[in-house]
Amino acid sequence: GAAEEEAPPVAFEDFKKAREEKSKAEKEARERAEEEARAAARHARMLQNQASEVVDGEEELEGLVRGYKKRADGSTTSYFDREVDASTRAMLDRLKAPKRIDAPPADAAVGGGGGGAGSAWNRTGVTWEDKDVSKWASAELQQRVGGAAASLAADERLPRALLGCGLEARVCKVESCEGTATVTSSRGVLRHAFDYSFEAEWEVKPLPGGAEGGAEEGAADVADTVYSGRLKYSDVTAAESADVSTTYKKRPSELVAPRVTDALAELKAAVAEAVRGFEAQLRTKSI
């Protein structure tokens, strides 16, 4: 007969690939078997733990049948039903009884003089409220600061030419008044806050009187000079907390500068007093 054909030789790469696939399949089979064994062990432990959870004390189970129990009157109810004693039942009946509700006083009903910090719907002030009063505050502050004025008494030790006379300092105009003011109500307490900046034009002028003569050469004409400039206020949150800078249109000579500076100090104190008056007026505002 015809000679049988021999199978072609297997290439090394094919042999290596087949061996790796076989090894991989055997490894996956072992891992599945191990995981199944671990799962079976966990399930067995769970069943064992459930079986070991028993209720101790036969006396506690006496009278219970499938989650039911008997009341004092012999009736049967759920085990979780709460039995109310006579005193508790009497208290509950008193609480459920209707009560008379008296109408509030007329002034409290409309919010007049009720003493609460909040608005009409929030007289107790428990709910947070805030009110922006910046428009009113800007006009009020500008008006008060614009009327600030002060005077410095005469110094008899100095001649008029060195401004030994009395000096008048005043704010001529307030510009660039910018900021905010708010009234807030929280937990029955009213709080007022403001933060402003502004510029005030100022002038210092001599008053009549004072000793004549004694002036150094070139200083005779300073006695009738009006000094002016600007006070720039920033971060005004209280009368004493403002930052103030001073500028001059024309700086006074060294001969009279100390007296002009003292007059400006008096004017700054008057502006601080105006801010205090503004703050006091702000505190009269309510929600």
Short mmCIF file of C-alpha atoms in Angstrom, two decimals:
data_model
loop_
_atom_site.label_atom_id
_atom_site.label_comp_id
_atom_site.label_asym_id
_atom_site.label_seq_id
_atom_site.Cartn_x
_atom_site.Cartn_y
_atom_site.Cartn_z
CA GLY A 1 0.00 0.00 0.00
CA ALA A 2 0.91 3.63 -0.22
CA ALA A 3 3.20 4.88 2.46
CA GLU A 4 1.50 7.00 5.11
CA GLU A 5 2.37 10.65 4.91
CA GLU A 6 4.26 11.89 7.91
CA ALA A 7 2.83 14.84 9.85
CA PRO A 8 4.76 18.03 9.26
CA PRO A 9 7.08 18.94 12.09
CA VAL A 10 5.72 21.42 14.70
CA ALA A 11 7.47 24.74 14.78
CA PHE A 12 9.09 25.72 18.09
CA GLU A 13 7.04 28.92 18.38
CA ASP A 14 3.77 26.99 17.98
CA PHE A 15 4.90 24.44 20.54
CA LYS A 16 5.84 27.18 23.02
CA LYS A 17 2.51 28.95 22.52
CA ALA A 18 0.50 25.76 23.03
CA ARG A 19 2.40 24.95 26.21
CA GLU A 20 1.80 28.47 27.61
CA GLU A 21 -1.92 28.27 26.85
CA LYS A 22 -2.16 24.88 28.56
CA SER A 23 -0.27 26.19 31.60
CA LYS A 24 -2.54 29.24 31.77
CA ALA A 25 -5.68 27.11 31.57
CA GLU A 26 -4.45 24.83 34.35
CA LYS A 27 -3.61 27.85 36.54
CA GLU A 28 -7.08 29.38 36.03
CA ALA A 29 -8.70 26.04 36.88
CA ARG A 30 -6.71 25.82 40.13
CA GLU A 31 -7.64 29.40 41.09
CA ARG A 32 -11.33 28.74 40.46
CA ALA A 33 -11.20 25.60 42.57
CA GLU A 34 -9.45 27.47 45.41
CA GLU A 35 -11.97 30.32 45.29
CA GLU A 36 -14.88 27.87 45.35
CA ALA A 37 -13.31 26.15 48.36
CA ARG A 38 -12.90 29.48 50.18
CA ALA A 39 -16.50 30.45 49.39
CA ALA A 40 -17.76 27.13 50.71
CA ALA A 41 -15.75 27.63 53.90
CA ARG A 42 -17.14 31.14 54.41
CA HIS A 43 -20.68 29.88 53.91
CA ALA A 44 -20.12 27.11 56.42
CA ARG A 45 -18.78 29.57 59.01
CA MET A 46 -21.76 31.85 58.47
CA LEU A 47 -24.19 29.01 59.05
CA GLN A 48 -22.29 28.02 62.16
CA ASN A 49 -22.43 31.59 63.53
CA GLN A 50 -26.15 31.86 62.86
CA ALA A 51 -26.78 28.59 64.60
CA SER A 52 -24.81 29.75 67.66
CA GLU A 53 -26.89 32.93 68.13
CA VAL A 54 -29.47 31.75 70.64
CA VAL A 55 -31.61 33.72 73.04
CA ASP A 56 -30.59 33.12 76.65
CA GLY A 57 -33.20 32.95 79.38
CA GLU A 58 -36.30 30.88 78.93
CA GLU A 59 -38.17 33.20 81.32
CA GLU A 60 -37.96 36.07 78.83
CA LEU A 61 -39.65 33.95 76.17
CA GLU A 62 -42.46 32.77 78.42
CA GLY A 63 -45.81 33.93 77.15
CA LEU A 64 -44.48 34.93 73.71
CA VAL A 65 -45.92 33.22 70.65
CA ARG A 66 -44.57 34.25 67.25
CA GLY A 67 -43.91 37.89 68.31
CA TYR A 68 -47.07 38.42 70.39
CA LYS A 69 -47.56 39.10 74.09
CA LYS A 70 -50.44 39.46 76.50
CA ARG A 71 -51.40 42.73 78.15
CA ALA A 72 -52.36 43.13 81.79
CA ASP A 73 -56.03 42.92 80.81
CA GLY A 74 -55.43 39.59 79.06
CA SER A 75 -55.60 40.89 75.48
CA THR A 76 -52.93 39.89 72.96
CA THR A 77 -50.87 42.45 71.08
CA SER A 78 -47.58 42.82 69.25
CA TYR A 79 -44.46 42.32 71.33
CA PHE A 80 -43.29 45.81 70.41
CA ASP A 81 -46.53 47.52 71.45
CA ARG A 82 -45.91 49.99 74.30
CA GLU A 83 -48.29 49.71 77.21
CA VAL A 84 -49.05 53.12 78.80
CA ASP A 85 -49.68 53.21 82.54
CA ALA A 86 -52.55 55.14 84.10
CA SER A 87 -50.53 58.22 85.17
CA THR A 88 -48.92 58.61 81.75
CA ARG A 89 -52.29 58.24 80.04
CA ALA A 90 -53.77 60.95 82.28
CA MET A 91 -50.90 63.32 81.43
CA LEU A 92 -51.39 62.70 77.69
CA ASP A 93 -55.09 63.38 78.00
CA ARG A 94 -54.34 66.73 79.70
CA LEU A 95 -51.94 67.70 76.93
CA LYS A 96 -54.48 66.83 74.25
CA ALA A 97 -57.16 68.94 75.89
CA PRO A 98 -58.02 72.15 73.93
CA LYS A 99 -56.47 75.37 75.23
CA ARG A 100 -57.57 78.96 74.85
CA ILE A 101 -55.33 81.18 72.75
CA ASP A 102 -55.47 84.83 73.78
CA ALA A 103 -54.89 87.55 71.18
CA PRO A 104 -51.60 89.49 71.56
CA PRO A 105 -51.70 93.14 72.71
CA ALA A 106 -52.51 95.66 70.01
CA ASP A 107 -49.07 97.32 70.11
CA ALA A 108 -47.31 93.97 69.76
CA ALA A 109 -49.54 92.98 66.86
CA VAL A 110 -48.42 95.95 64.78
CA GLY A 111 -44.83 95.90 66.00
CA GLY A 112 -45.03 99.25 67.80
CA GLY A 113 -42.92 99.31 70.97
CA GLY A 114 -42.80 95.53 71.16
CA GLY A 115 -39.11 95.63 72.04
CA GLY A 116 -38.12 92.96 69.53
CA ALA A 117 -35.04 93.36 67.41
CA GLY A 118 -36.52 92.10 64.16
CA SER A 119 -39.11 93.47 61.78
CA ALA A 120 -42.87 93.05 62.21
CA TRP A 121 -42.79 89.43 61.05
CA ASN A 122 -39.67 88.68 63.13
CA ARG A 123 -40.31 90.43 66.45
CA THR A 124 -38.22 87.92 68.42
CA GLY A 125 -35.25 88.51 66.15
CA VAL A 126 -34.48 84.80 65.91
CA THR A 127 -34.22 84.91 62.11
CA TRP A 128 -31.21 86.75 60.69
CA GLU A 129 -32.12 90.04 59.02
CA ASP A 130 -30.08 92.87 57.61
CA LYS A 131 -30.98 96.29 56.24
CA ASP A 132 -28.84 98.53 54.04
CA VAL A 133 -29.00 102.14 55.24
CA SER A 134 -26.03 103.38 53.21
CA LYS A 135 -27.99 106.07 51.34
CA TRP A 136 -29.18 107.69 54.56
CA ALA A 137 -25.81 107.21 56.26
CA SER A 138 -23.82 108.85 53.46
CA ALA A 139 -25.98 111.99 53.57
CA GLU A 140 -25.98 112.08 57.39
CA LEU A 141 -22.22 111.66 57.71
CA GLN A 142 -21.52 114.23 55.01
CA GLN A 143 -23.80 116.77 56.69
CA ARG A 144 -22.30 116.28 60.16
CA VAL A 145 -18.67 116.35 59.05
CA GLY A 146 -19.39 119.33 56.78
CA GLY A 147 -20.42 121.35 59.82
CA ALA A 148 -17.33 120.57 61.89
CA ALA A 149 -15.46 123.62 63.22
CA ALA A 150 -13.02 124.47 66.01
CA SER A 151 -11.00 127.34 67.38
CA LEU A 152 -7.56 127.71 68.91
CA ALA A 153 -7.16 130.26 71.70
CA ALA A 154 -4.67 133.11 71.35
CA ASP A 155 -1.18 132.66 72.71
CA GLU A 156 -0.17 135.93 74.39
CA ARG A 157 3.46 134.91 74.34
CA LEU A 158 3.53 135.22 70.54
CA PRO A 159 2.93 138.27 68.35
CA ARG A 160 0.17 138.24 65.78
CA ALA A 161 2.73 137.94 63.00
CA LEU A 162 3.63 134.51 64.40
CA LEU A 163 -0.10 133.73 64.75
CA GLY A 164 -0.22 134.41 68.43
CA CYS A 165 -3.79 135.50 67.72
CA GLY A 166 -6.70 133.11 67.95
CA LEU A 167 -7.29 130.79 64.97
CA GLU A 168 -10.52 129.46 63.49
CA ALA A 169 -10.50 126.07 61.72
CA ARG A 170 -13.46 124.65 59.84
CA VAL A 171 -14.48 122.12 57.21
CA CYS A 172 -15.55 123.91 54.06
CA LYS A 173 -16.79 120.97 52.00
CA VAL A 174 -16.95 117.16 52.12
CA GLU A 175 -16.24 115.22 48.95
CA SER A 176 -15.89 111.58 47.88
CA CYS A 177 -17.98 110.26 50.76
CA GLU A 178 -18.14 106.55 49.96
CA GLY A 179 -18.97 103.47 52.01
CA THR A 180 -21.73 101.33 53.47
CA ALA A 181 -23.83 101.17 56.62
CA THR A 182 -26.02 98.26 57.72
CA VAL A 183 -28.36 97.26 60.51
CA THR A 184 -28.54 93.56 61.33
CA SER A 185 -30.72 91.55 63.67
CA SER A 186 -29.58 88.18 65.02
CA ARG A 187 -30.85 86.27 68.05
CA GLY A 188 -32.75 89.26 69.33
CA VAL A 189 -29.78 91.66 69.14
CA LEU A 190 -29.49 94.66 66.81
CA ARG A 191 -26.04 95.47 65.45
CA HIS A 192 -25.01 98.58 63.53
CA ALA A 193 -21.92 98.75 61.35
CA PHE A 194 -20.40 101.25 58.93
CA ASP A 195 -17.24 101.65 56.90
CA TYR A 196 -16.61 104.97 55.13
CA SER A 197 -13.95 107.09 53.49
CA PHE A 198 -14.21 110.77 52.64
CA GLU A 199 -12.20 113.92 51.96
CA ALA A 200 -12.82 117.20 53.76
CA GLU A 201 -11.58 120.55 52.51
CA TRP A 202 -10.40 122.66 55.45
CA GLU A 203 -9.26 126.18 56.14
CA VAL A 204 -7.56 127.89 59.07
CA LYS A 205 -7.72 131.68 59.35
CA PRO A 206 -6.58 134.18 61.98
CA LEU A 207 -9.08 135.88 64.25
CA PRO A 208 -8.89 139.61 65.07
CA GLY A 209 -6.65 140.63 67.97
CA GLY A 210 -3.27 139.60 69.21
CA ALA A 211 -0.14 141.52 70.04
CA GLU A 212 1.44 143.50 67.24
CA GLY A 213 5.14 143.67 66.46
CA GLY A 214 7.89 141.25 67.34
CA ALA A 215 7.78 139.53 63.96
CA GLU A 216 10.91 138.61 62.16
CA GLU A 217 11.60 140.21 58.83
CA GLY A 218 9.38 138.81 56.09
CA ALA A 219 6.79 137.41 58.49
CA ALA A 220 4.55 140.46 58.88
CA ASP A 221 2.13 139.38 56.14
CA VAL A 222 1.43 135.88 57.50
CA ALA A 223 -0.97 137.19 60.13
CA ASP A 224 -3.70 137.70 57.51
CA THR A 225 -3.08 134.54 55.48
CA VAL A 226 -5.83 131.89 55.20
CA TYR A 227 -4.36 128.37 55.19
CA SER A 228 -6.19 125.53 53.49
CA GLY A 229 -5.88 121.91 52.35
CA ARG A 230 -7.56 118.53 52.65
CA LEU A 231 -8.14 115.93 55.34
CA LYS A 232 -8.36 112.46 53.82
CA TYR A 233 -10.17 109.89 55.99
CA SER A 234 -10.18 106.15 55.22
CA ASP A 235 -11.44 103.03 57.02
CA VAL A 236 -13.81 105.04 59.19
CA THR A 237 -15.54 102.34 61.25
CA ALA A 238 -15.63 104.32 64.49
CA ALA A 239 -14.74 107.83 65.59
CA GLU A 240 -11.33 106.77 66.95
CA SER A 241 -10.34 104.18 64.33
CA ALA A 242 -9.99 106.28 61.17
CA ASP A 243 -6.78 106.76 59.22
CA VAL A 244 -6.26 110.48 58.51
CA SER A 245 -3.77 112.20 56.24
CA THR A 246 -3.35 115.97 55.87
CA THR A 247 -2.39 117.90 52.74
CA TYR A 248 -1.85 121.65 52.22
CA LYS A 249 -2.56 123.82 49.21
CA LYS A 250 0.44 125.87 50.37
CA ARG A 251 2.47 124.67 53.32
CA PRO A 252 2.85 127.34 56.04
CA SER A 253 6.26 128.67 56.94
CA GLU A 254 8.20 127.21 59.82
CA LEU A 255 7.36 130.35 61.84
CA VAL A 256 3.61 129.67 61.94
CA ALA A 257 3.43 125.92 61.18
CA PRO A 258 3.16 124.87 64.87
CA ARG A 259 0.12 127.08 65.43
CA VAL A 260 -1.59 125.94 62.22
CA THR A 261 -0.90 122.32 63.15
CA ASP A 262 -2.47 122.86 66.60
CA ALA A 263 -5.55 124.39 64.97
CA LEU A 264 -5.84 121.39 62.66
CA ALA A 265 -5.62 119.06 65.65
CA GLU A 266 -8.63 120.85 67.15
CA LEU A 267 -10.48 120.50 63.84
CA LYS A 268 -9.73 116.76 63.67
CA ALA A 269 -11.18 116.40 67.17
CA ALA A 270 -14.32 118.19 65.96
CA VAL A 271 -14.59 115.80 62.98
CA ALA A 272 -14.24 112.83 65.35
CA GLU A 273 -17.07 114.28 67.44
CA ALA A 274 -19.18 114.60 64.29
CA VAL A 275 -18.52 110.92 63.49
CA ARG A 276 -19.56 109.98 67.03
CA GLY A 277 -22.81 111.89 66.57
CA PHE A 278 -23.37 110.09 63.27
CA GLU A 279 -22.73 106.73 64.95
CA ALA A 280 -25.18 107.54 67.73
CA GLN A 281 -27.84 108.45 65.18
CA LEU A 282 -27.15 105.24 63.26
CA ARG A 283 -27.80 103.22 66.40
CA THR A 284 -31.37 104.55 66.52
CA LYS A 285 -32.12 102.78 63.24
CA SER A 286 -34.03 99.50 63.35
CA ILE A 287 -34.86 96.80 60.85
#
